[in-house]
mmCIF file of N, CA and C in Angstrom:
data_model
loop_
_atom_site.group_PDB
_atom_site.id
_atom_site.type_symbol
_atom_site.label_atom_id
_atom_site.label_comp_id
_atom_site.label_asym_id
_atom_site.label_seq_id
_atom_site.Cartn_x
_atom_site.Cartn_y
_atom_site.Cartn_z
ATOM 1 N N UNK S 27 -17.907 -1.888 -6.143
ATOM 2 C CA UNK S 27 -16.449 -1.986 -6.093
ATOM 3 C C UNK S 27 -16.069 -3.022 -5.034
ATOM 4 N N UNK S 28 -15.084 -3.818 -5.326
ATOM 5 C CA UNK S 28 -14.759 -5.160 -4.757
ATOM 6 C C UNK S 28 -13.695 -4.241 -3.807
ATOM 7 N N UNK S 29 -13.807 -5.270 -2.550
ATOM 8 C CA UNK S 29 -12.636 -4.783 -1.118
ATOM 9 C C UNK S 29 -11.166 -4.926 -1.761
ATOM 10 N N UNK S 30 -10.675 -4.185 -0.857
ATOM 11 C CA UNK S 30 -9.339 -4.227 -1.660
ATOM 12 C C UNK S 30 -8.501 -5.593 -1.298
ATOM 13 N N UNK S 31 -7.344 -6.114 -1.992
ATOM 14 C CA UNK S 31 -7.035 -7.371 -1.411
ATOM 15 C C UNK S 31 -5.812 -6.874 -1.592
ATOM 16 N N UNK S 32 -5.035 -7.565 -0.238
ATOM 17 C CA UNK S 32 -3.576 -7.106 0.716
ATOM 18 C C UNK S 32 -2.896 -8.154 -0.284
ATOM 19 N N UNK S 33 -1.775 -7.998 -0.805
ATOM 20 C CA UNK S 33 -1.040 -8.993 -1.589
ATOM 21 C C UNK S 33 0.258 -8.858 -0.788
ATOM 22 N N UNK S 34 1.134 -9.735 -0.329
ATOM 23 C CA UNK S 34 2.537 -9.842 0.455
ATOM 24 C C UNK S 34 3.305 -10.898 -0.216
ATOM 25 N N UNK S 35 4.385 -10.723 -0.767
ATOM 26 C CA UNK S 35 5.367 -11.252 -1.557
ATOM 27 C C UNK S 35 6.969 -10.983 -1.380
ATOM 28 N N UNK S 36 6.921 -11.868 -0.149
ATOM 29 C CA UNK S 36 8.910 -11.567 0.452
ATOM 30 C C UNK S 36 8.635 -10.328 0.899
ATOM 31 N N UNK S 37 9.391 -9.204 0.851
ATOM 32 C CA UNK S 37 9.583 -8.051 1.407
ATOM 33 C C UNK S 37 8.786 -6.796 0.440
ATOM 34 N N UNK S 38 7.906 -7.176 -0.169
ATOM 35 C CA UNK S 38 6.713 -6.431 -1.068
ATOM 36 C C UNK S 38 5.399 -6.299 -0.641
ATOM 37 N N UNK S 39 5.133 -5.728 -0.494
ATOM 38 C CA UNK S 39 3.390 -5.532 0.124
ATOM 39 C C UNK S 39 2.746 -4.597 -0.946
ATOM 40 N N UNK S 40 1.688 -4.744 -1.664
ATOM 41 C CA UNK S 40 0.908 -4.209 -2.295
ATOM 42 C C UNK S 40 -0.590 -4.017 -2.333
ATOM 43 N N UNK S 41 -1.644 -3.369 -2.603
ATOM 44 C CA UNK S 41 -3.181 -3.523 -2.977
ATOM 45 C C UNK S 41 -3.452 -3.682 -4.518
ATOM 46 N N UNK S 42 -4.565 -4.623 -4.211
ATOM 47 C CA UNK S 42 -4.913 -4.921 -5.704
ATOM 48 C C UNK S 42 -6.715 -4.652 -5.040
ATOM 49 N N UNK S 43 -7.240 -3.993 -6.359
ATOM 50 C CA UNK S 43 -8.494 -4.215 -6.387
ATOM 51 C C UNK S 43 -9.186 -3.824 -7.890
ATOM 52 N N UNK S 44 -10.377 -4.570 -7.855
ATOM 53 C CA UNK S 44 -10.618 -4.373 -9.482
ATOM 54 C C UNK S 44 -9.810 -5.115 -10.344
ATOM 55 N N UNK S 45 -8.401 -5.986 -9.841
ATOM 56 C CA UNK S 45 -7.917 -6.342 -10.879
ATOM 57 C C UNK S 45 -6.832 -5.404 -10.900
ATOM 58 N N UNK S 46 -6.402 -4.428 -10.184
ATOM 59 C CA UNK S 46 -5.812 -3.231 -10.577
ATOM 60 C C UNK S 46 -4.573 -3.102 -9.619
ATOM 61 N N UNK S 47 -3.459 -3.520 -9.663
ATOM 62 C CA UNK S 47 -2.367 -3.398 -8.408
ATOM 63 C C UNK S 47 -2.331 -1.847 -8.328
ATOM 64 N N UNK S 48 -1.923 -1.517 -6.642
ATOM 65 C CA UNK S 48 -1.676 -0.243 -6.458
ATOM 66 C C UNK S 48 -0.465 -0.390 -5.819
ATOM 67 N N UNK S 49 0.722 0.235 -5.577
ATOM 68 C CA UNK S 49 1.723 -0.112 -5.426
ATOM 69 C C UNK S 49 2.039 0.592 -3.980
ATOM 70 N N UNK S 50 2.193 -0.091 -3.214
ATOM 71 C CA UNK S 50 2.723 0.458 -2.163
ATOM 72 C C UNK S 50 4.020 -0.923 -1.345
ATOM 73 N N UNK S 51 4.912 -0.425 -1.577
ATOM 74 C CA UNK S 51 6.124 -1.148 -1.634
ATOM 75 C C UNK S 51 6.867 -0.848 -0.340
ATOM 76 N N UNK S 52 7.035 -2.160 0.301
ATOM 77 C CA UNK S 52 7.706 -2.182 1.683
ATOM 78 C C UNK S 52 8.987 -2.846 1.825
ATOM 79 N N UNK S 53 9.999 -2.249 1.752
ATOM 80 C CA UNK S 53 11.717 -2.916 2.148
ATOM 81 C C UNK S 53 11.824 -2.851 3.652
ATOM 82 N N UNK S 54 11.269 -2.789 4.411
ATOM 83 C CA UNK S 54 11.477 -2.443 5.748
ATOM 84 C C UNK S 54 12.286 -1.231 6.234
ATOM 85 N N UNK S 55 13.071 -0.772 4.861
ATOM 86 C CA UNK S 55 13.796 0.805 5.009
ATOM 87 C C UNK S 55 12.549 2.010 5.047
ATOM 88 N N UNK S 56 11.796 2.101 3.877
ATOM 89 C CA UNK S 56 10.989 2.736 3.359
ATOM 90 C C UNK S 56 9.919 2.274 2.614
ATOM 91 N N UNK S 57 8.900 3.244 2.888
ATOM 92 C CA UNK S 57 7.717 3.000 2.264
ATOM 93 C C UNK S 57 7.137 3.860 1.517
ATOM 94 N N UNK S 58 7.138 2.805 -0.116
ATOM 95 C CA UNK S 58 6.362 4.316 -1.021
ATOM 96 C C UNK S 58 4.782 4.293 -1.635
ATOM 97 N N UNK S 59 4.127 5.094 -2.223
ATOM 98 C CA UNK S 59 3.077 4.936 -2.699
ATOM 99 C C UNK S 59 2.723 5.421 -3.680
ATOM 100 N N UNK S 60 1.656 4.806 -4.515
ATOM 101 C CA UNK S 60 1.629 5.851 -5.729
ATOM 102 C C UNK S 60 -0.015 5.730 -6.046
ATOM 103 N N UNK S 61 -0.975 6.489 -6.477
ATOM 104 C CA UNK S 61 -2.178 6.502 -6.738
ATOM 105 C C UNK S 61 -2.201 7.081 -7.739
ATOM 106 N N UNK S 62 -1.357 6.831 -9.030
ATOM 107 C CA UNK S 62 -1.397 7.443 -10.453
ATOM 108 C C UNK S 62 -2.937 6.381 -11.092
ATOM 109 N N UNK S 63 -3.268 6.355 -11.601
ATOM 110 C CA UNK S 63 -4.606 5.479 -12.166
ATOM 111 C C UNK S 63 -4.868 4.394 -11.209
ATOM 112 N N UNK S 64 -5.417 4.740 -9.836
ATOM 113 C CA UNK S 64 -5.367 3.929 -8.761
ATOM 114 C C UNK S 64 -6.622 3.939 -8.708
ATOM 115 N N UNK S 65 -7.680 2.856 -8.357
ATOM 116 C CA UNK S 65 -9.182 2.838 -7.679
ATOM 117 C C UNK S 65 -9.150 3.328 -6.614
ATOM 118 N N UNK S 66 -8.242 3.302 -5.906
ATOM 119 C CA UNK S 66 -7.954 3.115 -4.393
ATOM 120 C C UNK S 66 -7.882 4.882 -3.882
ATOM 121 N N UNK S 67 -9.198 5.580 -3.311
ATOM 122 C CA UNK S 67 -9.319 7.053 -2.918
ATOM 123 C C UNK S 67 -7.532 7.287 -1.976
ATOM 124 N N UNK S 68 -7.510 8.034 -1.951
ATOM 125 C CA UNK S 68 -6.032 9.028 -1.650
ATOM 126 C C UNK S 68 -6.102 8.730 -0.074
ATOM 127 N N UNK S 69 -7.636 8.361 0.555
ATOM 128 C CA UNK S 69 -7.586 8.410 2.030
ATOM 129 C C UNK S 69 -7.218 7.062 2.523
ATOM 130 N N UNK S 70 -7.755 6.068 1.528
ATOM 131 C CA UNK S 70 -7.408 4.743 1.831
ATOM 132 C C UNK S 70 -5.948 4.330 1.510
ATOM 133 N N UNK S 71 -5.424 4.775 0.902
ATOM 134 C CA UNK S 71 -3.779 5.039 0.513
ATOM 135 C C UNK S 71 -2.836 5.231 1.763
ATOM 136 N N UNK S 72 -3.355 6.595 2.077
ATOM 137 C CA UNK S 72 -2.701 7.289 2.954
ATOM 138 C C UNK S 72 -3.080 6.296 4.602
ATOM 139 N N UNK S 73 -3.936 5.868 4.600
ATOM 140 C CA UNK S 73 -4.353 5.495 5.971
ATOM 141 C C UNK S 73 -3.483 3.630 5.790
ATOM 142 N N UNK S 74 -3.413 3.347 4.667
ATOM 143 C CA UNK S 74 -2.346 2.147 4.862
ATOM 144 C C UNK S 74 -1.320 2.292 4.843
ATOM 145 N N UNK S 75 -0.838 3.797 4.120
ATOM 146 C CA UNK S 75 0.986 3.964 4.222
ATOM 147 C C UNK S 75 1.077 4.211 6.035
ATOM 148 N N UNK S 76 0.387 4.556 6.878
ATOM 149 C CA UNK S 76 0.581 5.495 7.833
ATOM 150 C C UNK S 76 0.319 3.799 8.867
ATOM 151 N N UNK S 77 -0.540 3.006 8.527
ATOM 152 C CA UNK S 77 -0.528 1.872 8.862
ATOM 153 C C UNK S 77 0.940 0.998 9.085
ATOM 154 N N UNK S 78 1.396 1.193 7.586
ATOM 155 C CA UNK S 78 2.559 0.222 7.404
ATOM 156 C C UNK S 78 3.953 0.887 8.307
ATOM 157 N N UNK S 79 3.629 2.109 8.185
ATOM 158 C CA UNK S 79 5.008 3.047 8.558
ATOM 159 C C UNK S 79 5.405 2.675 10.282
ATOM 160 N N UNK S 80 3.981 2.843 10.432
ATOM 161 C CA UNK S 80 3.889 2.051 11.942
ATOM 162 C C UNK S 80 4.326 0.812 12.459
ATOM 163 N N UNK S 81 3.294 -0.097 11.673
ATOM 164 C CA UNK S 81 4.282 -1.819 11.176
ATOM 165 C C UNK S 81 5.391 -1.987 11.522
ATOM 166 N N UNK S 82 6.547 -1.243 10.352
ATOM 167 C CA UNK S 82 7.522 -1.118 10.683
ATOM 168 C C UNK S 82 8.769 0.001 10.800
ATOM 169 N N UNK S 83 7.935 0.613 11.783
ATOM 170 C CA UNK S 83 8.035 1.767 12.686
ATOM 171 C C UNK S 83 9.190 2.440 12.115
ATOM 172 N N UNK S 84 8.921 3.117 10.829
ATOM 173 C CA UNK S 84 9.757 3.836 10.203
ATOM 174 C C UNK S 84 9.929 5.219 10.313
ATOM 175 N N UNK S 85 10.907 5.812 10.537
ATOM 176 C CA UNK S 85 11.091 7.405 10.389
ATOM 177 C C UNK S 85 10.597 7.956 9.376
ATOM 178 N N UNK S 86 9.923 9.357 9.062
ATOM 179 C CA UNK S 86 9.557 10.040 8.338
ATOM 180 C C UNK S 86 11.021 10.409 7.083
#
């Protein structure tokens, strides 16, 4: 399995790997995620939403 690759597009941030976007979407308001038919394990998900939230130091 290929590393995942960080994609950033204006105010969009996403993972792609495999060919496979995983969506994790950044407005600088909020940050969402989704691992519906995702390669990407639930821990590596969670450990970049918790990454980004930080980034840009968003409230729960």
């Amino acid at each position: 399995m290929e590393e995942p690759e960080l994609v950033v597009e204006g105010n969009l941030t996403w993972l792609k790997r495999d060919g496979v976007d995983v969506a994790i979407i950044s407005d600088c308001d909020s940050v969402s995620f989704s691992q519906q038919g995702s390669p990407f394990t639930f821990a590596e998900i969670k450990a970049i939403y918790f990454a980004m939230k930080e980034m840009y130091d968003l409230e729960d």
